[in-house]
PDB file of C-alpha atoms in Angstrom:
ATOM      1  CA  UNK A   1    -136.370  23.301  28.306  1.00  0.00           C
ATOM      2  CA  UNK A   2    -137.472  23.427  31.434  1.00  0.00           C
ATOM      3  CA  UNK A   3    -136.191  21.196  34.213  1.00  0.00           C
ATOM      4  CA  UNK A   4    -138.287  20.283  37.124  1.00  0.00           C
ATOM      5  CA  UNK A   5    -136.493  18.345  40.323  1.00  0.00           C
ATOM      6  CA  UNK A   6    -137.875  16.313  43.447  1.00  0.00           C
ATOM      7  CA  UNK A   7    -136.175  15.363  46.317  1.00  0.00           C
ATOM      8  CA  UNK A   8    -136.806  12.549  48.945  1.00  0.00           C
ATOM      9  CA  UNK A   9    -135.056  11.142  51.162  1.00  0.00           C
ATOM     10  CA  UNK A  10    -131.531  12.454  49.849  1.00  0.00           C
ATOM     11  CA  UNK A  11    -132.155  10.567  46.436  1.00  0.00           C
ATOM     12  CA  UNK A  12    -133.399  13.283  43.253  1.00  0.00           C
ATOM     13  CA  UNK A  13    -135.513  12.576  40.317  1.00  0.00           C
ATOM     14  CA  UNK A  14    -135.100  15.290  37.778  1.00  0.00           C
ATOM     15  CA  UNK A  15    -137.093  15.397  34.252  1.00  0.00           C
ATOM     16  CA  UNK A  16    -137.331  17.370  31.354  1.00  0.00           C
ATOM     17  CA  UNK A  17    -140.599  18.371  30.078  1.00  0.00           C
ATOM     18  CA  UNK A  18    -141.327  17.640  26.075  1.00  0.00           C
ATOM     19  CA  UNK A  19    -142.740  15.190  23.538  1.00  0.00           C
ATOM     20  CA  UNK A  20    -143.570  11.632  23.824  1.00  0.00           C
ATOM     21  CA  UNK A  21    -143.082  10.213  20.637  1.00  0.00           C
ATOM     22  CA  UNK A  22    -141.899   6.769  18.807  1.00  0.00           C
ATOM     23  CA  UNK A  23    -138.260   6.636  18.110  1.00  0.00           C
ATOM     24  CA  UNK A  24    -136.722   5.285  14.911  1.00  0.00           C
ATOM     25  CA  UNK A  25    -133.694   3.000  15.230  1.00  0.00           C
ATOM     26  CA  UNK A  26    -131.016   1.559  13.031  1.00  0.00           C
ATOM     27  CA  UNK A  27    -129.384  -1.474  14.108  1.00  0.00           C
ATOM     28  CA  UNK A  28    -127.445  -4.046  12.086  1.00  0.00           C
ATOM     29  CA  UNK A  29    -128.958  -5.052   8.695  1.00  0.00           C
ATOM     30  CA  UNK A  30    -132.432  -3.948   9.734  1.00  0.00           C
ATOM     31  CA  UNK A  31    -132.974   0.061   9.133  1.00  0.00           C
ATOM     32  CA  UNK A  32    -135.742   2.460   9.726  1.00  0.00           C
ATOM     33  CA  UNK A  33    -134.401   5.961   8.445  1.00  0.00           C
ATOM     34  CA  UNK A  34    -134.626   8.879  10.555  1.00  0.00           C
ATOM     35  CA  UNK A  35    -136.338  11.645   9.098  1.00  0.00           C
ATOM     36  CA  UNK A  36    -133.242  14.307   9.622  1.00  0.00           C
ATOM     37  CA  UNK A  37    -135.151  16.741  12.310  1.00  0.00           C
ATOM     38  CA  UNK A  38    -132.948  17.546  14.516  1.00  0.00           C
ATOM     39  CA  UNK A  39    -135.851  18.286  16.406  1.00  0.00           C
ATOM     40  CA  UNK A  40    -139.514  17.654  17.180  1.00  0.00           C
ATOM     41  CA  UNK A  41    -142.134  19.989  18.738  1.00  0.00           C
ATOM     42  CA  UNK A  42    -145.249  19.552  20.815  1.00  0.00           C
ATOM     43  CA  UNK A  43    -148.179  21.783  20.866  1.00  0.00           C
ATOM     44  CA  UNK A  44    -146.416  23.755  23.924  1.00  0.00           C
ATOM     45  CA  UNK A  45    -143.870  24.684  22.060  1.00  0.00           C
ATOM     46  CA  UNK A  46    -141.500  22.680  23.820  1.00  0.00           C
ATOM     47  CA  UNK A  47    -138.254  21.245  22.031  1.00  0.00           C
ATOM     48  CA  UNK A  48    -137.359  17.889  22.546  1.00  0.00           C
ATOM     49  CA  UNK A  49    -133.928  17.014  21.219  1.00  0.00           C
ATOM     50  CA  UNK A  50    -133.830  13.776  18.821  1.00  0.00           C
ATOM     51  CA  UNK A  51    -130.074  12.441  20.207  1.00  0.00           C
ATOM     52  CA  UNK A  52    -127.917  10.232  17.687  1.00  0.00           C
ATOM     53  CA  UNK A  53    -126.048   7.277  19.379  1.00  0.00           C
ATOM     54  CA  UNK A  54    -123.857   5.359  17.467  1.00  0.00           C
ATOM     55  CA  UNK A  55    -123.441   1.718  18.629  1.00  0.00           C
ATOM     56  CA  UNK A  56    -119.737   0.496  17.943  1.00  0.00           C
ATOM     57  CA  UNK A  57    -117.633  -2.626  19.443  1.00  0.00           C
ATOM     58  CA  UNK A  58    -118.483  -6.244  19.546  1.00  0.00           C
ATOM     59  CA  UNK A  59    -121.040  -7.969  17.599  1.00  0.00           C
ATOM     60  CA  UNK A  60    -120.974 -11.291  19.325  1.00  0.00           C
ATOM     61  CA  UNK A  61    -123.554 -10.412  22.154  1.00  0.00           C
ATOM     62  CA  UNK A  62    -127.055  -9.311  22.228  1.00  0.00           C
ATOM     63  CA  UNK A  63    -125.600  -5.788  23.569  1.00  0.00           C
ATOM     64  CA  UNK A  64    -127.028  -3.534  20.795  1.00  0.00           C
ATOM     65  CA  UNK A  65    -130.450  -5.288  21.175  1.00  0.00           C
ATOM     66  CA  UNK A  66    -130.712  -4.612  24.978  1.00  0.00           C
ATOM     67  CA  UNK A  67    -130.107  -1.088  24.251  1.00  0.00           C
ATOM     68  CA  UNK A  68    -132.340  -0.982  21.554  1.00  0.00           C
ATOM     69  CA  UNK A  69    -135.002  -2.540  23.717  1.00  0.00           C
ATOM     70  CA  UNK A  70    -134.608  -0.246  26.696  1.00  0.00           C
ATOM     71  CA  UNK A  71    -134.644   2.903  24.574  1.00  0.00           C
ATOM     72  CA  UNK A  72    -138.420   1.683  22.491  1.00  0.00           C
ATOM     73  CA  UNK A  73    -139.600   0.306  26.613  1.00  0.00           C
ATOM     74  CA  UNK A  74    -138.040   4.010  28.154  1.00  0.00           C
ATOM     75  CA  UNK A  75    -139.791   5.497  24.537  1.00  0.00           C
ATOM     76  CA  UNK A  76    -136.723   7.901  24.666  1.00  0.00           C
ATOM     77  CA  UNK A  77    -135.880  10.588  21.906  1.00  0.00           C
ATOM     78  CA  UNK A  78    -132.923   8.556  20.681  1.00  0.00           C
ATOM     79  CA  UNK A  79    -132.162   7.251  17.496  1.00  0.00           C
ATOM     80  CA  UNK A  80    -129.484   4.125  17.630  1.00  0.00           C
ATOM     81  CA  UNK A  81    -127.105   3.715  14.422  1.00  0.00           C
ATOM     82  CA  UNK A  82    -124.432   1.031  13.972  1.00  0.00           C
ATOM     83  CA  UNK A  83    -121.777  -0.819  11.667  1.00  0.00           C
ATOM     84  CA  UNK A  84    -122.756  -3.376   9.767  1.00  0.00           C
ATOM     85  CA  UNK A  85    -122.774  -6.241  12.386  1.00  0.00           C
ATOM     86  CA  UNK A  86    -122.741  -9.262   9.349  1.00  0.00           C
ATOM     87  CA  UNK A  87    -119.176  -9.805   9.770  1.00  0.00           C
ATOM     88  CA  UNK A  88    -118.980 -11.868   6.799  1.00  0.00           C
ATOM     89  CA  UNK A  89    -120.911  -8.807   4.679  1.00  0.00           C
ATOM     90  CA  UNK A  90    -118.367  -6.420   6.493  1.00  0.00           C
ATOM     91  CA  UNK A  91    -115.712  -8.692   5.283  1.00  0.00           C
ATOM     92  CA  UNK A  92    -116.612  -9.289   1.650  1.00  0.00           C
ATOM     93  CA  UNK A  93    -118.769  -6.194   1.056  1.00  0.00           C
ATOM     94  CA  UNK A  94    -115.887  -4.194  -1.506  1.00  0.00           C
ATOM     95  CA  UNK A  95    -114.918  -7.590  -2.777  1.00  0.00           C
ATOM     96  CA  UNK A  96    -118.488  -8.178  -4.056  1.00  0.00           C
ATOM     97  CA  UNK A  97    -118.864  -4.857  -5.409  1.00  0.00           C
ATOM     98  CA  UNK A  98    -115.403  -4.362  -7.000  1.00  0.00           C
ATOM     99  CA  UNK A  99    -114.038  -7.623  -7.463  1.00  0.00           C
ATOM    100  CA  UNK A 100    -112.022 -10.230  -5.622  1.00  0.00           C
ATOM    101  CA  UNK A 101    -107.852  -9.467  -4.630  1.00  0.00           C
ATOM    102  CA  UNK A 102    -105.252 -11.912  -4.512  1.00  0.00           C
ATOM    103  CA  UNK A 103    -103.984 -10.991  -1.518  1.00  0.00           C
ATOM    104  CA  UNK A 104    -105.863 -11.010   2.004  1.00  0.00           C
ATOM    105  CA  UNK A 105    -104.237  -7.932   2.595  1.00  0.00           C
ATOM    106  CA  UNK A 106    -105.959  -6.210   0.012  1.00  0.00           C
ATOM    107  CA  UNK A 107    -109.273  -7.992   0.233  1.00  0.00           C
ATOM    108  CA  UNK A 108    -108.903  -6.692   3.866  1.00  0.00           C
ATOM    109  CA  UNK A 109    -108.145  -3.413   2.761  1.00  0.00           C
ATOM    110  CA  UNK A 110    -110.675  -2.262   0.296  1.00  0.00           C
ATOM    111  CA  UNK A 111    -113.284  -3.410   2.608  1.00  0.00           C
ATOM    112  CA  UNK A 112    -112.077  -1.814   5.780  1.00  0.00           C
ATOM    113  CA  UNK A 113    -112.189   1.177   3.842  1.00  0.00           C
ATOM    114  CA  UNK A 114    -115.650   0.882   2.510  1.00  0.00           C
ATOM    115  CA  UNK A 115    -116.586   0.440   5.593  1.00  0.00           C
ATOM    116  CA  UNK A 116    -115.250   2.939   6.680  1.00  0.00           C
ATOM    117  CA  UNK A 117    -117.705   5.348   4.675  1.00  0.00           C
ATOM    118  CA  UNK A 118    -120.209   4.311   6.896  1.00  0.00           C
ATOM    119  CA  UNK A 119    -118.754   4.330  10.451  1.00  0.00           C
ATOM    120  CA  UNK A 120    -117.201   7.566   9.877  1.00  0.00           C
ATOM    121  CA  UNK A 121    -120.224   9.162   8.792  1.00  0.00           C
ATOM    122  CA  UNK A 122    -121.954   7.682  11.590  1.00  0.00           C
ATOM    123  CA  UNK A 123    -119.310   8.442  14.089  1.00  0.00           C
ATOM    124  CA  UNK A 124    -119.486  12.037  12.963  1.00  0.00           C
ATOM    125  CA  UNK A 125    -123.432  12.422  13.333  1.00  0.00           C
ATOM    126  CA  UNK A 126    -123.224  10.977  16.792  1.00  0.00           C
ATOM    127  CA  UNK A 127    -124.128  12.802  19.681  1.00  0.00           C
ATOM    128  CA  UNK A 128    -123.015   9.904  21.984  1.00  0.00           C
ATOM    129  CA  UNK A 129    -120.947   7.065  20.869  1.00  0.00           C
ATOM    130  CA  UNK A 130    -121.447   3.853  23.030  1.00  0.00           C
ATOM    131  CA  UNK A 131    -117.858   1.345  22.188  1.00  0.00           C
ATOM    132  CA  UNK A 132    -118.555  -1.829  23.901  1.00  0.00           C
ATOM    133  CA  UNK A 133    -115.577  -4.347  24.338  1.00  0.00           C
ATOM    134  CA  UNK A 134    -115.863  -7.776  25.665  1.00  0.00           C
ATOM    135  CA  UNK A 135    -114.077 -11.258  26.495  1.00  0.00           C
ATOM    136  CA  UNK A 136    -114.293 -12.896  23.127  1.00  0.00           C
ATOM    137  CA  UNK A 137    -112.419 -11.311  21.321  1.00  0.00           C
ATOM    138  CA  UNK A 138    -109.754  -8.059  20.933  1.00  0.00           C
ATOM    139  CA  UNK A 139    -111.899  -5.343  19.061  1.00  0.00           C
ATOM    140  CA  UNK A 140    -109.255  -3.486  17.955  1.00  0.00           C
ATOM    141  CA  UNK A 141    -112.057  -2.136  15.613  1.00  0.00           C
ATOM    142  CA  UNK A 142    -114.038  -0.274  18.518  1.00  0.00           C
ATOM    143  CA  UNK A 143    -110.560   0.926  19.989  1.00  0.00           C
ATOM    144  CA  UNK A 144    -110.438   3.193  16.774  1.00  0.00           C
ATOM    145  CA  UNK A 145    -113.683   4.335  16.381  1.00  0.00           C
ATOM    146  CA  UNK A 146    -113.476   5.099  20.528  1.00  0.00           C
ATOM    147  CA  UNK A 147    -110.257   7.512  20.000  1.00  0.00           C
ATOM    148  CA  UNK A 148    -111.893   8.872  16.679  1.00  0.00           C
ATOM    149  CA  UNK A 149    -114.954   9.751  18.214  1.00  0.00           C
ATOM    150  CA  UNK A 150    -112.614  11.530  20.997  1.00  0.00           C
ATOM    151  CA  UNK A 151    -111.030  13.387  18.581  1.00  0.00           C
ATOM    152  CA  UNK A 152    -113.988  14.687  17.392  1.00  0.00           C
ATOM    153  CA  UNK A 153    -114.805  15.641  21.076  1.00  0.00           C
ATOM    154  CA  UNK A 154    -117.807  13.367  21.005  1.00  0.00           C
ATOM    155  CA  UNK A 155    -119.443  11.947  24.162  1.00  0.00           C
ATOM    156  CA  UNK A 156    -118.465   8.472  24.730  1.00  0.00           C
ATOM    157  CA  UNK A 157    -119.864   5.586  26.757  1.00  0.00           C
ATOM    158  CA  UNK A 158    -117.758   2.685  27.059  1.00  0.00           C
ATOM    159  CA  UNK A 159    -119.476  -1.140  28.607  1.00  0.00           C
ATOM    160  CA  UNK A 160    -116.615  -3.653  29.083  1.00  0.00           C
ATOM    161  CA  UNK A 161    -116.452  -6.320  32.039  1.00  0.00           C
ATOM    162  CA  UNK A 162    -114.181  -5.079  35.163  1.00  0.00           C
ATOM    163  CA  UNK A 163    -111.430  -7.651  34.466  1.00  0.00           C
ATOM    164  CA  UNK A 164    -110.651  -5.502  31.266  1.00  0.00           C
ATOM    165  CA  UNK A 165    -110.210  -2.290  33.396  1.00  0.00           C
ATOM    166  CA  UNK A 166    -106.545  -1.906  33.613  1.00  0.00           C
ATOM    167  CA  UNK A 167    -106.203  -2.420  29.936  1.00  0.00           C
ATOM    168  CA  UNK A 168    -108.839   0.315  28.756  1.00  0.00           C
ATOM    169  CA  UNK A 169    -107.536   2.760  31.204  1.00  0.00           C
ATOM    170  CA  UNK A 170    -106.564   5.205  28.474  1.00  0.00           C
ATOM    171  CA  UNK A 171    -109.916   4.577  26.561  1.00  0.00           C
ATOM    172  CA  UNK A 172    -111.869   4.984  29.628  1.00  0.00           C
ATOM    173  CA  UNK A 173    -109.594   7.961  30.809  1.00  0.00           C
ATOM    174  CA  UNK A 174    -111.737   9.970  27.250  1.00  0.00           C
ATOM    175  CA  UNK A 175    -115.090   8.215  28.191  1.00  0.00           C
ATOM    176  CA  UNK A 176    -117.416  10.676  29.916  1.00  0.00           C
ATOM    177  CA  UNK A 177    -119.160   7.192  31.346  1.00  0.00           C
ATOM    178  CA  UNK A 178    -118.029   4.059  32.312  1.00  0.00           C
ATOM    179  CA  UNK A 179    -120.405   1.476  32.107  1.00  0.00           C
ATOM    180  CA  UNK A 180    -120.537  -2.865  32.945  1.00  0.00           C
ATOM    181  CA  UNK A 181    -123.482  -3.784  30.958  1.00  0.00           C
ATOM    182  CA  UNK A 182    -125.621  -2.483  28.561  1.00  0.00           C
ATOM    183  CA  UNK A 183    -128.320  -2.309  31.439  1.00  0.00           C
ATOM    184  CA  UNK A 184    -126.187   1.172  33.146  1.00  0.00           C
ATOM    185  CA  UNK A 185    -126.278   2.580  29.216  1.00  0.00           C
ATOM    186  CA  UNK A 186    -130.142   2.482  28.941  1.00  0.00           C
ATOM    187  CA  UNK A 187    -130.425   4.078  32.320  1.00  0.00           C
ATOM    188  CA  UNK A 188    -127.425   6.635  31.443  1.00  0.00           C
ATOM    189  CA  UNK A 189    -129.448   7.527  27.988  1.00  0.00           C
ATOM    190  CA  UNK A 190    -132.744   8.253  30.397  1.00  0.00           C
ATOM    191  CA  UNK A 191    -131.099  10.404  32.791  1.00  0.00           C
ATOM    192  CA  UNK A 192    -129.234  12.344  30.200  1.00  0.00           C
ATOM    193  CA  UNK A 193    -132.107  13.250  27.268  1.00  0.00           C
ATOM    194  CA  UNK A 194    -135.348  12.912  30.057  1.00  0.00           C
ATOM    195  CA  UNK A 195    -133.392  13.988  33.333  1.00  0.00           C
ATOM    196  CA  UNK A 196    -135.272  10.695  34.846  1.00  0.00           C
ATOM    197  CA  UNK A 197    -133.298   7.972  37.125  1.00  0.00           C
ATOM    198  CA  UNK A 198    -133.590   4.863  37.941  1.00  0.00           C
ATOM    199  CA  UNK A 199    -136.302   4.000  40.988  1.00  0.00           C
ATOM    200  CA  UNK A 200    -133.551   2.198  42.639  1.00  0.00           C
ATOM    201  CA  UNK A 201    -129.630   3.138  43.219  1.00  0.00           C
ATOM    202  CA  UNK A 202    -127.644   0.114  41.529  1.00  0.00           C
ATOM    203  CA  UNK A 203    -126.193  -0.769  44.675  1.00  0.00           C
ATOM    204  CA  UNK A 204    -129.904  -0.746  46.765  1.00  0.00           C
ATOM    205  CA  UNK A 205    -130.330   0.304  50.026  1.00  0.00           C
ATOM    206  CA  UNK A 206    -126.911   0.401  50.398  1.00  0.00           C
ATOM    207  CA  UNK A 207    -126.447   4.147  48.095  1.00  0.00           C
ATOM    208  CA  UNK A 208    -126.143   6.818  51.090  1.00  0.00           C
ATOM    209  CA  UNK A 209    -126.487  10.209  49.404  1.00  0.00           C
ATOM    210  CA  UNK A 210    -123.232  12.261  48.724  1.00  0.00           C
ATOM    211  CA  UNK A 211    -123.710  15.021  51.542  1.00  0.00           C
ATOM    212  CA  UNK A 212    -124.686  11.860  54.419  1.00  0.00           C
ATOM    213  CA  UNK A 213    -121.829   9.704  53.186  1.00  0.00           C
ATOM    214  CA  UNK A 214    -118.898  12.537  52.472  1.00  0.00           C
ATOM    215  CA  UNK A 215    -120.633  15.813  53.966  1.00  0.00           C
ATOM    216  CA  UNK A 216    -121.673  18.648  52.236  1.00  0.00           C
ATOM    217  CA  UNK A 217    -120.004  20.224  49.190  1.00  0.00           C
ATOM    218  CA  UNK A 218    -120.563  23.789  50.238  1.00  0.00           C
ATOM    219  CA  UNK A 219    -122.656  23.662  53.664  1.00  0.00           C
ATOM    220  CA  UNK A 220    -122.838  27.632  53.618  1.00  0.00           C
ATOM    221  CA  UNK A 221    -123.830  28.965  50.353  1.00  0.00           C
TER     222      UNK A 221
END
């Protein structure tokens, strides 16, 4: 694909060339299924690459739907997957289909692994996985799927708040990006299937270019 860049004023907007096109998204209990093209084409014969992100982490925050906003406003090629986010489904799914246990420990069991049909599957499909963690509570849950997806030497986003920093250290040590909010994984998702970013540097006028702030990287090449 080609790949066009613009400089001014030390700050580069890059963009690759291809389709504009409605994206289909999967997020909770509401699906639209994604056709299965890996690809789509314009009349230029351009490629523009559909990318799978799988959403994992906490479901007590409006997290998924900020991302799923940004990508149908940004009208990226992206389709968004998740686990289920009903807890109480996610809880009670295998018991409902095969029968109540006994024992929590089983009831917890066969439906972790049901489950587990689905977020592996997902996982596996992903081109990027995104494992959010918050305050609430300990998602042990999106710890897993975060050092599965690394073992499948997937591209991972994590979003947590700085105060949980030291503690993800060896999560974020297999992230590619780190982010604080959902906001920085819309804009991440832009820049990395369109080459586009943001108008504005996250800090303001306060971003000074890498060769003003720290001098060039190789001044004679």
């Amino acid at each position: 694909m080609a790949f066009f860049t613009a400089v001014a004023r030390g700050y580069r907007r890059s963009r690759f060339s291809g389709l504009t096109s409605p994206v289909n998204t999967v997020i909770g209990q509401t699906e639209k299924r994604y056709i299965g093209l890996r690809y789509q084409h314009n009349d230029s014969n351009t490629e523009r690459k559909i990318w799978n992100v799988y959403l994992s982490g906490e479901i007590h925050s409006d997290w998924r739907q900020v991302i799923k906003d940004g990508v149908a406003a940004k009208n990226l090629p992206v389709s968004l997957t998740s686990p289920n986010t009903n807890h109480a489904e996610s809880d009670d799914c295998a018991a409902i289909i095969l029968g109540m246990e006994e024992k929590r420990s089983n009831w917890d069991s066969i439906g972790a692994r049901m489950n587990s049909i689905r977020n592996k599957t997902l996982i596996e499909d992903a081109d990027i996985v995104v494992v959010k963690f918050g305050d609430k509570y300990r998602q042990w849950n999106a710890a897993f799927d975060a050092g599965y997806a690394s073992a499948l030497q997937k591209s991972i986003i994590t979003i947590h708040p700085p105060n949980l920093g030291h503690m993800l250290k060896e999560v974020n040590a297999s992230a590619q990006v780190v982010c604080e909010d959902a906001s920085q994984v819309v804009d991440t998702l832009v820049y990395v299937t369109e080459g586009i970013l943001p108008n504005e540097p996250r800090v303001g006028s306060k971003f000074i270019p890498i060769a003003d702030r720290l001098g060039e990287g190789n001044p004679k090449p």
